[in-house]
Structures are given as structure tokens and as C-alpha cells.
Amino acid sequence: MNSSKRFALVAGETSGDLLAGLLLGGVKQRWPDLQSFGIGGPQMAAQGFEAWWPSEKLAVRGYVEVLRHYREIVGIREQLRRRLLAAERPDVFVGVDAPDFNLDLEASLKGAGVRTVHFVCPSVWAWRADRVEKIRRSADHVLCIFPFEPDLLARHDIAATYVGHPLANVIPLAPDRTAARATLGLRDENTVVAILPGSRASEVQYLAQRFFRAATLLLRERPHLRFVVPALPSLRARIEAEARMAGLGEALQVLDGQSHTALTACDVTLIASGTATLEAALFKRPMVVAYNMNWLSWQIMRRKQLQPWVGLPNILCGEFVVPELLQDQATPEALARAVTEWLDAPAKIHTLQQRFTSLHHALRRDTAQLATDAIEQVLES
């Protein structure tokens, strides 16, 4: 078997970079001389990936926010398309999530004879059913991270494989809270709240102040609380400024990344809706899910919503197992109250942890091997 393959990948944000990095690790075992290039981040770079643009360039959420960066993003996509169809033509293109960017690019590449794979099924079951036809035009194969998705896609003649969720293999079934707390300089007897306001600048803009004001209210009632806030390097200064404005002082610790350590160490997390909520579920942590965005973006998204839930733990469990406070509901007072309700309900937390353990088992598969097998079939078809 030829061990030299050329893979182009695009991962548009922190979660996509993590998934793509895990995928590349498996792919390199199958094709040791793999060349990989495109748009990505540090997890992909650690696997030898050549980033022509950093993944942060695509880390924009919300219709209005995307419009502000539209010309730059479209320009990057067109430059990438031309490069991939010229001297850098790959054996396969793998679009990792970022469907608004990747599906159009995949359609163009597929039309020119490049094999295309989309990793992470777009949430057609939650937000945009109209996207199904675009997926069919764009992707030769879809790698699904949730077990119900391949059957859904098969109804629309889209080839797909359930590969499990890579995070379910990275995150241990029984996280070591004591070790995580020692790493962060916290004691076992501390009550710890992890605050995760998101990995995008727009999320921090709309959520950080609300989360920190909620933390201030909690601290008034429970002076011994401790707060930990993972922060990407590019967002740390902004998060620290918001924390200072809230006056949390030594009760709050801003971390360099370390989101998994924070989730392992905490008793409960106040968290932005997104992939991080699934991570919190896999760490078996109770959470309060929140989101807030530009008003117009929210109105557009709300009209496209197909299910009553937004948070991934609720979607996967099929019910509100954790509270969701969205847009105008996400007031500091409501957020603080929801966190308090978890801290005062150990029996409810135990039940939730059992539910999340079952979910963890369902999502555990050899993702890298299953994904690599599927990609190999695409290359041979």
C-alpha cells in the first residue's frame, strides 16, 4: 500500500482543531508519509499539519458577525480552492465541521474530481434541514460523531459512517478530580465553579460579563467559592479585564487553556452552548448552559430551530437534563440561581452523573480507525 498520501483539511475553530488533530493521528498510522495542509490550529500542527491559514480566521458565529468578516472569509476560501485545484491537489479533502465554509468548498472540489469527506454531520436534525441537499452535493462521505446520524443521512442517499466522538476516548470514564485540583492549587474541600464563556471573541463579548456578574452574586452568598476560567491565549487579556471589572479578586483564577483540567476539578460549570457542553457531560459535571448573541442573529437562528433543546447534553438525552438560559433569559441573577440549585442538590447530581456515564459509553468508539477505514474506502471507490 502506498504510504504517501496528500490530505487537505479545514478546521474552523478550537473544537474542530481538536477533532482534526485526533483524526490525523489515526490517519498517519495508516499512511506514515502523510502530507497534510490547509487551515488548522495547534493540535493539527502537532501531527505535522501545514497550516496555510490559522483556524481562528474562521472562528466566527452568528449571521451578523459572519457578515462583518464575509469578504475576508470568502477570499480565503477562494484562494484555498485555487491552490487545491492547482499544484497542491490532494488525494482527499476533509472538511472538519465549519459547514458554512466547508460545504461550498467541498462541492467545488468534488465537481473538479477531488474526493471529499465531511467530518461531523451538520446539525440538520437541530437547526437547518434545508442543508441536507447541500451535504449530498458536497460530500462523498460523512463521518458522524453521534449514533443516530447515519440512518438520518441514509434516508437522503448520503453515505455516512458512525465513528463515535473522539472526545469520549480522550476523556476518562472516571476523571480524577483530586489530581486536577492539585494541578490548579485547589483543595479537596473547596467548592469550585468552572466558568467557560466560549472560545470565540464574539462569545466572550456577549457572555463573559454576564458569567462574571453571576459569579459575583454567588460569591456574596457563598464567600468560600472558587472560580476557574480557562482562556485561550488570544482571549486571555479580554477575559482578565472582564474579571477585574466584576471585582472577583483572588476568588477567580484565569488559566492558560486547561479547559479539561478545569472541568475535572469543578463541582459545577457555567458554560457557553457548544462542543464544551459535551465535554462537560463526558466529565460528568452538572452545568448551566447559556448563550447570548447579536439580537438579529438570534432572531434568525431561533426561526430555524427544530428541537426544544440547544445544549448537546440535552439533545443527546432527549430531554432537559441540564438547564438552558438563552439570550434574554441569561441574566446574572438567573445564572447564579441555576448554579446554586445544582450546588444544593447532590442527589440530583448523582442521577445526572449516571446518565452522563451511559452517554459516555455510547459515544466511545475507535474513532481514528473507523474514520481512517471510511476515508480509505472513499479513496478506493
Short mmCIF file of C-alpha atoms in Angstrom, two decimals:
data_model
loop_
_atom_site.label_atom_id
_atom_site.label_comp_id
_atom_site.label_asym_id
_atom_site.label_seq_id
_atom_site.Cartn_x
_atom_site.Cartn_y
_atom_site.Cartn_z
CA MET A 1 0.00 0.00 0.00
CA ASN A 2 1.28 3.46 -0.89
CA SER A 3 2.16 5.12 2.41
CA SER A 4 2.35 8.59 0.85
CA LYS A 5 -0.95 10.45 0.72
CA ARG A 6 -1.85 14.11 0.44
CA PHE A 7 -4.74 15.23 2.65
CA ALA A 8 -6.17 18.73 2.67
CA LEU A 9 -8.14 19.67 5.78
CA VAL A 10 -10.03 22.69 7.06
CA ALA A 11 -10.89 23.03 10.75
CA GLY A 12 -12.50 26.31 11.63
CA GLU A 13 -12.18 26.70 15.39
CA THR A 14 -10.80 25.20 18.59
CA SER A 15 -13.14 22.19 18.69
CA GLY A 16 -12.53 21.42 15.02
CA ASP A 17 -8.77 21.64 15.53
CA LEU A 18 -9.05 19.11 18.36
CA LEU A 19 -11.13 16.68 16.28
CA ALA A 20 -8.85 17.06 13.25
CA GLY A 21 -5.74 16.52 15.37
CA LEU A 22 -7.15 13.24 16.68
CA LEU A 23 -8.13 12.19 13.16
CA LEU A 24 -4.66 12.95 11.78
CA GLY A 25 -3.09 10.79 14.47
CA GLY A 26 -5.04 7.76 13.19
CA VAL A 27 -4.57 8.58 9.53
CA LYS A 28 -0.79 8.82 9.97
CA GLN A 29 -0.72 5.27 11.33
CA ARG A 30 -2.30 4.08 8.06
CA TRP A 31 -0.21 6.35 5.82
CA PRO A 32 3.06 7.16 7.66
CA ASP A 33 4.31 9.51 4.94
CA LEU A 34 1.15 11.58 5.01
CA GLN A 35 1.31 15.18 3.87
CA SER A 36 -1.48 17.32 5.33
CA PHE A 37 -2.18 21.00 4.74
CA GLY A 38 -4.92 23.65 4.67
CA ILE A 39 -6.49 25.56 7.56
CA GLY A 40 -5.93 24.40 11.13
CA GLY A 41 -4.64 25.00 14.61
CA PRO A 42 -2.06 23.78 17.15
CA GLN A 43 -3.50 20.27 17.66
CA MET A 44 -3.22 19.65 13.92
CA ALA A 45 0.24 21.22 13.76
CA ALA A 46 1.38 18.75 16.43
CA GLN A 47 0.59 15.99 13.90
CA GLY A 48 2.75 17.58 11.20
CA PHE A 49 -0.06 19.59 9.58
CA GLU A 50 0.99 22.62 7.48
CA ALA A 51 -1.41 25.48 8.24
CA TRP A 52 -1.70 27.92 5.35
CA TRP A 53 -4.14 29.93 7.47
CA PRO A 54 -4.84 29.60 11.22
CA SER A 55 -8.20 28.16 12.27
CA GLU A 56 -9.06 31.37 14.20
CA LYS A 57 -9.71 33.06 10.85
CA LEU A 58 -12.94 31.07 10.60
CA ALA A 59 -13.96 31.18 14.28
CA VAL A 60 -16.98 33.43 13.81
CA ARG A 61 -20.53 32.54 14.90
CA GLY A 62 -23.80 34.34 14.20
CA TYR A 63 -25.24 35.72 10.97
CA VAL A 64 -24.44 39.36 11.64
CA GLU A 65 -20.95 38.53 12.91
CA VAL A 66 -20.20 36.46 9.78
CA LEU A 67 -21.32 39.35 7.57
CA ARG A 68 -18.71 41.59 9.17
CA HIS A 69 -15.96 39.13 8.14
CA TYR A 70 -17.63 37.89 4.95
CA ARG A 71 -15.21 39.32 2.40
CA GLU A 72 -12.13 38.04 4.21
CA ILE A 73 -13.59 34.55 4.74
CA VAL A 74 -14.78 34.23 1.13
CA GLY A 75 -11.40 35.46 -0.04
CA ILE A 76 -9.61 32.79 1.99
CA ARG A 77 -11.92 30.09 0.64
CA GLU A 78 -11.33 31.13 -2.96
CA GLN A 79 -7.55 31.26 -2.51
CA LEU A 80 -7.63 27.82 -0.88
CA ARG A 81 -9.83 26.38 -3.65
CA ARG A 82 -7.49 27.62 -6.39
CA ARG A 83 -4.44 26.29 -4.60
CA LEU A 84 -6.02 22.85 -4.03
CA LEU A 85 -7.02 22.55 -7.68
CA ALA A 86 -3.55 23.53 -8.93
CA ALA A 87 -0.14 22.45 -7.69
CA GLU A 88 -1.34 21.32 -4.23
CA ARG A 89 -4.10 18.97 -5.44
CA PRO A 90 -4.85 16.47 -2.62
CA ASP A 91 -5.91 12.82 -2.70
CA VAL A 92 -8.83 13.75 -0.45
CA PHE A 93 -10.25 16.86 1.18
CA VAL A 94 -11.61 16.55 4.73
CA GLY A 95 -13.78 19.39 5.94
CA VAL A 96 -13.94 19.29 9.73
CA ASP A 97 -17.19 20.86 10.93
CA ALA A 98 -17.42 24.58 9.84
CA PRO A 99 -20.20 23.67 7.36
CA ASP A 100 -20.84 27.21 6.14
CA PHE A 101 -17.25 27.37 4.94
CA ASN A 102 -16.58 23.75 4.08
CA LEU A 103 -19.66 22.52 2.23
CA ASP A 104 -19.39 25.06 -0.59
CA LEU A 105 -15.67 24.37 -0.86
CA GLU A 106 -16.30 20.61 -0.89
CA ALA A 107 -18.91 20.99 -3.65
CA SER A 108 -16.42 22.87 -5.83
CA LEU A 109 -13.63 20.37 -5.20
CA LYS A 110 -15.91 17.39 -5.74
CA GLY A 111 -17.07 18.86 -9.04
CA ALA A 112 -13.42 19.03 -10.10
CA GLY A 113 -12.79 15.37 -9.24
CA VAL A 114 -11.33 15.64 -5.72
CA ARG A 115 -12.67 13.12 -3.20
CA THR A 116 -14.41 14.87 -0.31
CA VAL A 117 -15.21 13.81 3.26
CA HIS A 118 -17.10 15.88 5.81
CA PHE A 119 -16.22 15.14 9.45
CA VAL A 120 -19.05 16.00 11.87
CA CYS A 121 -22.50 15.84 10.39
CA PRO A 122 -24.03 19.33 10.21
CA SER A 123 -26.86 19.59 12.73
CA VAL A 124 -29.67 19.17 10.19
CA TRP A 125 -31.66 17.46 12.94
CA ALA A 126 -31.45 20.55 15.14
CA TRP A 127 -31.18 23.70 13.07
CA ARG A 128 -31.18 23.58 9.27
CA ALA A 129 -32.99 20.77 7.49
CA ASP A 130 -32.50 22.65 4.19
CA ARG A 131 -28.80 21.79 4.39
CA VAL A 132 -29.34 18.10 3.52
CA GLU A 133 -29.30 18.70 -0.24
CA LYS A 134 -26.09 20.73 0.07
CA ILE A 135 -24.44 17.87 2.01
CA ARG A 136 -25.39 15.41 -0.74
CA ARG A 137 -23.86 17.66 -3.42
CA SER A 138 -20.72 18.34 -1.41
CA ALA A 139 -19.53 15.22 0.39
CA ASP A 140 -18.65 11.76 -0.93
CA HIS A 141 -18.89 10.56 2.67
CA VAL A 142 -19.86 11.96 6.07
CA LEU A 143 -18.15 10.90 9.31
CA CYS A 144 -20.77 11.12 12.07
CA ILE A 145 -20.00 11.58 15.74
CA PHE A 146 -23.48 10.76 17.03
CA PRO A 147 -25.07 7.29 16.60
CA PHE A 148 -28.43 8.38 15.15
CA GLU A 149 -26.97 10.42 12.28
CA PRO A 150 -26.06 7.78 9.63
CA ASP A 151 -29.65 6.50 9.44
CA LEU A 152 -30.92 10.05 9.07
CA LEU A 153 -28.49 10.74 6.22
CA ALA A 154 -29.21 7.39 4.55
CA ARG A 155 -32.82 8.49 4.08
CA HIS A 156 -31.41 11.19 1.80
CA ASP A 157 -28.97 8.87 -0.05
CA ILE A 158 -25.91 10.28 1.72
CA ALA A 159 -23.15 7.78 2.57
CA ALA A 160 -22.12 8.05 6.21
CA THR A 161 -20.33 6.18 8.99
CA TYR A 162 -20.75 6.50 12.74
CA VAL A 163 -17.22 6.84 14.13
CA GLY A 164 -18.04 7.78 17.71
CA HIS A 165 -16.99 11.00 19.33
CA PRO A 166 -13.19 11.32 19.67
CA LEU A 167 -13.54 13.17 22.96
CA ALA A 168 -15.19 10.10 24.52
CA ASN A 169 -11.86 8.28 24.18
CA VAL A 170 -9.74 11.21 25.34
CA ILE A 171 -11.79 11.94 28.47
CA PRO A 172 -11.58 9.18 31.11
CA LEU A 173 -14.74 7.49 32.33
CA ALA A 174 -13.79 8.40 35.91
CA PRO A 175 -11.99 11.78 35.92
CA ASP A 176 -9.50 12.33 38.76
CA ARG A 177 -10.83 15.43 40.48
CA THR A 178 -8.24 15.36 43.28
CA ALA A 179 -5.32 15.37 40.82
CA ALA A 180 -6.89 18.17 38.76
CA ARG A 181 -7.37 20.28 41.87
CA ALA A 182 -3.77 19.70 42.92
CA THR A 183 -2.64 20.88 39.47
CA LEU A 184 -4.63 24.10 39.93
CA GLY A 185 -3.64 24.65 43.55
CA LEU A 186 -7.15 23.96 44.86
CA ARG A 187 -8.06 21.92 47.92
CA ASP A 188 -10.47 18.98 48.00
CA GLU A 189 -12.78 20.86 50.37
CA ASN A 190 -13.12 23.86 48.03
CA THR A 191 -16.39 24.31 46.16
CA VAL A 192 -15.31 25.11 42.61
CA VAL A 193 -17.25 26.62 39.71
CA ALA A 194 -15.69 26.42 36.24
CA ILE A 195 -16.66 29.35 34.02
CA LEU A 196 -16.39 28.70 30.27
CA PRO A 197 -17.62 31.74 28.31
CA GLY A 198 -16.61 30.29 24.92
CA SER A 199 -13.65 30.04 22.59
CA ARG A 200 -14.63 32.85 20.20
CA ALA A 201 -14.17 36.57 20.72
CA SER A 202 -17.87 37.14 20.00
CA GLU A 203 -18.87 34.65 22.70
CA VAL A 204 -16.62 36.30 25.26
CA GLN A 205 -18.08 39.68 24.23
CA TYR A 206 -21.65 38.59 24.88
CA LEU A 207 -21.22 36.12 27.75
CA ALA A 208 -18.17 36.86 29.91
CA GLN A 209 -19.63 39.85 31.72
CA ARG A 210 -22.90 38.00 32.42
CA PHE A 211 -20.99 34.99 33.76
CA PHE A 212 -18.70 37.08 35.97
CA ARG A 213 -21.59 39.11 37.37
CA ALA A 214 -23.32 35.83 38.19
CA ALA A 215 -20.10 34.72 39.93
CA THR A 216 -20.15 37.94 41.97
CA LEU A 217 -23.69 37.20 43.13
CA LEU A 218 -22.73 33.65 44.04
CA LEU A 219 -19.71 34.87 46.00
CA ARG A 220 -21.88 37.17 48.12
CA GLU A 221 -23.94 34.17 49.22
CA ARG A 222 -21.04 31.71 49.43
CA PRO A 223 -17.79 33.59 50.21
CA HIS A 224 -15.68 30.42 50.08
CA LEU A 225 -16.48 29.62 46.43
CA ARG A 226 -13.59 29.39 43.98
CA PHE A 227 -13.86 30.05 40.24
CA VAL A 228 -11.59 28.85 37.43
CA VAL A 229 -11.74 30.23 33.89
CA PRO A 230 -9.88 28.54 31.02
CA ALA A 231 -8.78 31.14 28.44
CA LEU A 232 -7.22 30.84 25.01
CA PRO A 233 -4.06 33.00 24.71
CA SER A 234 -5.77 35.29 22.19
CA LEU A 235 -8.67 35.94 24.58
CA ARG A 236 -6.90 35.96 27.94
CA ALA A 237 -6.39 39.74 28.20
CA ARG A 238 -10.05 40.38 27.47
CA ILE A 239 -11.23 37.77 29.97
CA GLU A 240 -8.91 39.13 32.67
CA ALA A 241 -10.24 42.65 32.05
CA GLU A 242 -13.83 41.43 32.43
CA ALA A 243 -12.91 39.56 35.62
CA ARG A 244 -11.31 42.70 37.11
CA MET A 245 -14.43 44.73 36.30
CA ALA A 246 -16.52 42.15 38.17
CA GLY A 247 -14.30 42.52 41.24
CA LEU A 248 -13.84 38.79 41.84
CA GLY A 249 -10.25 39.20 43.02
CA GLU A 250 -8.46 36.13 44.33
CA ALA A 251 -11.62 34.02 44.21
CA LEU A 252 -11.12 33.69 40.44
CA GLN A 253 -8.20 32.04 38.66
CA VAL A 254 -7.68 32.55 34.90
CA LEU A 255 -5.96 29.56 33.31
CA ASP A 256 -3.87 29.21 30.16
CA GLY A 257 -6.26 26.91 28.30
CA GLN A 258 -6.61 23.82 30.54
CA SER A 259 -10.35 23.53 29.97
CA HIS A 260 -10.25 19.78 30.66
CA THR A 261 -8.41 20.35 33.93
CA ALA A 262 -10.98 22.97 34.94
CA LEU A 263 -13.90 20.67 34.12
CA THR A 264 -12.29 17.79 36.01
CA ALA A 265 -11.68 19.98 39.07
CA CYS A 266 -15.05 21.71 39.31
CA ASP A 267 -18.26 20.89 41.15
CA VAL A 268 -20.43 22.65 38.55
CA THR A 269 -19.78 24.64 35.40
CA LEU A 270 -21.34 27.77 33.95
CA ILE A 271 -20.77 27.19 30.26
CA ALA A 272 -21.45 28.56 26.77
CA SER A 273 -23.53 26.35 24.49
CA GLY A 274 -21.33 24.42 22.08
CA THR A 275 -18.94 21.48 22.00
CA ALA A 276 -17.70 22.34 25.51
CA THR A 277 -21.07 21.27 26.93
CA LEU A 278 -20.48 17.75 25.60
CA GLU A 279 -17.02 17.80 27.18
CA ALA A 280 -18.61 18.79 30.50
CA ALA A 281 -21.07 15.89 30.16
CA LEU A 282 -18.23 13.45 29.50
CA PHE A 283 -16.52 14.77 32.64
CA LYS A 284 -19.87 14.00 34.41
CA ARG A 285 -20.24 17.57 35.63
CA PRO A 286 -23.54 19.35 36.27
CA MET A 287 -23.79 22.50 34.22
CA VAL A 288 -25.79 25.60 33.43
CA VAL A 289 -25.80 26.14 29.66
CA ALA A 290 -26.11 29.72 28.44
CA TYR A 291 -25.88 31.66 25.22
CA ASN A 292 -26.25 35.23 24.09
CA MET A 293 -25.55 36.79 20.71
CA ASN A 294 -26.37 39.70 18.46
CA TRP A 295 -30.15 40.26 18.55
CA LEU A 296 -30.67 39.86 14.80
CA SER A 297 -28.57 36.69 14.65
CA TRP A 298 -30.66 35.27 17.48
CA GLN A 299 -33.94 36.02 15.69
CA ILE A 300 -32.71 34.27 12.55
CA MET A 301 -31.39 31.21 14.41
CA ARG A 302 -34.50 30.85 16.55
CA ARG A 303 -36.69 30.55 13.46
CA LYS A 304 -34.51 27.71 12.14
CA GLN A 305 -34.53 25.70 15.39
CA LEU A 306 -36.12 22.24 15.00
CA GLN A 307 -35.86 20.95 18.59
CA PRO A 308 -36.63 22.39 22.01
CA TRP A 309 -33.01 21.96 23.15
CA VAL A 310 -29.82 23.80 22.22
CA GLY A 311 -27.23 22.20 24.54
CA LEU A 312 -25.72 18.95 23.25
CA PRO A 313 -26.27 17.01 26.52
CA ASN A 314 -29.99 17.77 26.32
CA ILE A 315 -30.17 16.95 22.61
CA LEU A 316 -28.43 13.60 23.10
CA CYS A 317 -30.52 12.70 26.16
CA GLY A 318 -33.73 13.87 24.50
CA GLU A 319 -34.82 15.99 27.48
CA PHE A 320 -33.76 18.91 29.66
CA VAL A 321 -31.27 17.15 31.92
CA VAL A 322 -29.42 20.46 32.44
CA PRO A 323 -30.86 23.99 32.40
CA GLU A 324 -30.51 26.25 29.35
CA LEU A 325 -30.65 30.03 29.72
CA LEU A 326 -30.58 31.66 26.31
CA GLN A 327 -30.47 35.26 25.14
CA ASP A 328 -32.60 37.47 27.44
CA GLN A 329 -33.02 34.60 29.93
CA ALA A 330 -29.26 34.59 30.57
CA THR A 331 -29.31 37.27 33.27
CA PRO A 332 -26.66 37.18 36.01
CA GLU A 333 -29.41 36.59 38.59
CA ALA A 334 -30.89 33.62 36.71
CA LEU A 335 -27.46 32.14 36.03
CA ALA A 336 -26.44 32.41 39.69
CA ARG A 337 -29.74 30.89 40.81
CA ALA A 338 -29.33 27.91 38.44
CA VAL A 339 -25.78 27.25 39.70
CA THR A 340 -27.00 27.40 43.30
CA GLU A 341 -29.72 24.85 42.55
CA TRP A 342 -27.07 22.37 41.45
CA LEU A 343 -24.85 23.01 44.47
CA ASP A 344 -27.81 22.31 46.76
CA ALA A 345 -28.87 19.07 45.03
CA PRO A 346 -26.30 16.25 45.48
CA ALA A 347 -28.87 13.51 44.78
CA LYS A 348 -29.83 15.18 41.51
CA ILE A 349 -26.15 15.44 40.58
CA HIS A 350 -25.66 11.72 41.24
CA THR A 351 -28.54 10.85 38.91
CA LEU A 352 -27.15 13.15 36.23
CA GLN A 353 -23.70 11.56 36.52
CA GLN A 354 -25.21 8.13 35.91
CA ARG A 355 -26.96 9.47 32.82
CA PHE A 356 -23.75 11.01 31.52
CA THR A 357 -21.81 7.77 32.14
CA SER A 358 -24.26 5.90 29.90
CA LEU A 359 -23.86 8.60 27.25
CA HIS A 360 -20.07 8.32 27.50
CA HIS A 361 -20.19 4.58 26.79
CA ALA A 362 -22.46 5.14 23.79
CA LEU A 363 -20.03 7.63 22.25
CA ARG A 364 -16.87 5.56 22.85
CA ARG A 365 -15.55 4.01 19.63
CA ASP A 366 -12.15 3.69 17.96
CA THR A 367 -12.82 6.92 16.11
CA ALA A 368 -9.45 7.28 14.42
CA GLN A 369 -9.55 3.75 12.98
CA LEU A 370 -13.20 3.89 11.91
CA ALA A 371 -12.69 7.27 10.27
CA THR A 372 -9.50 6.12 8.54
CA ASP A 373 -11.26 2.97 7.25
CA ALA A 374 -14.07 5.11 5.82
CA ILE A 375 -11.63 7.52 4.18
CA GLU A 376 -9.72 4.60 2.66
CA GLN A 377 -12.95 3.29 1.13
CA VAL A 378 -13.61 6.72 -0.35
CA LEU A 379 -10.12 6.76 -1.88
CA GLU A 380 -10.61 3.29 -3.36
CA SER A 381 -14.13 3.83 -4.70
#
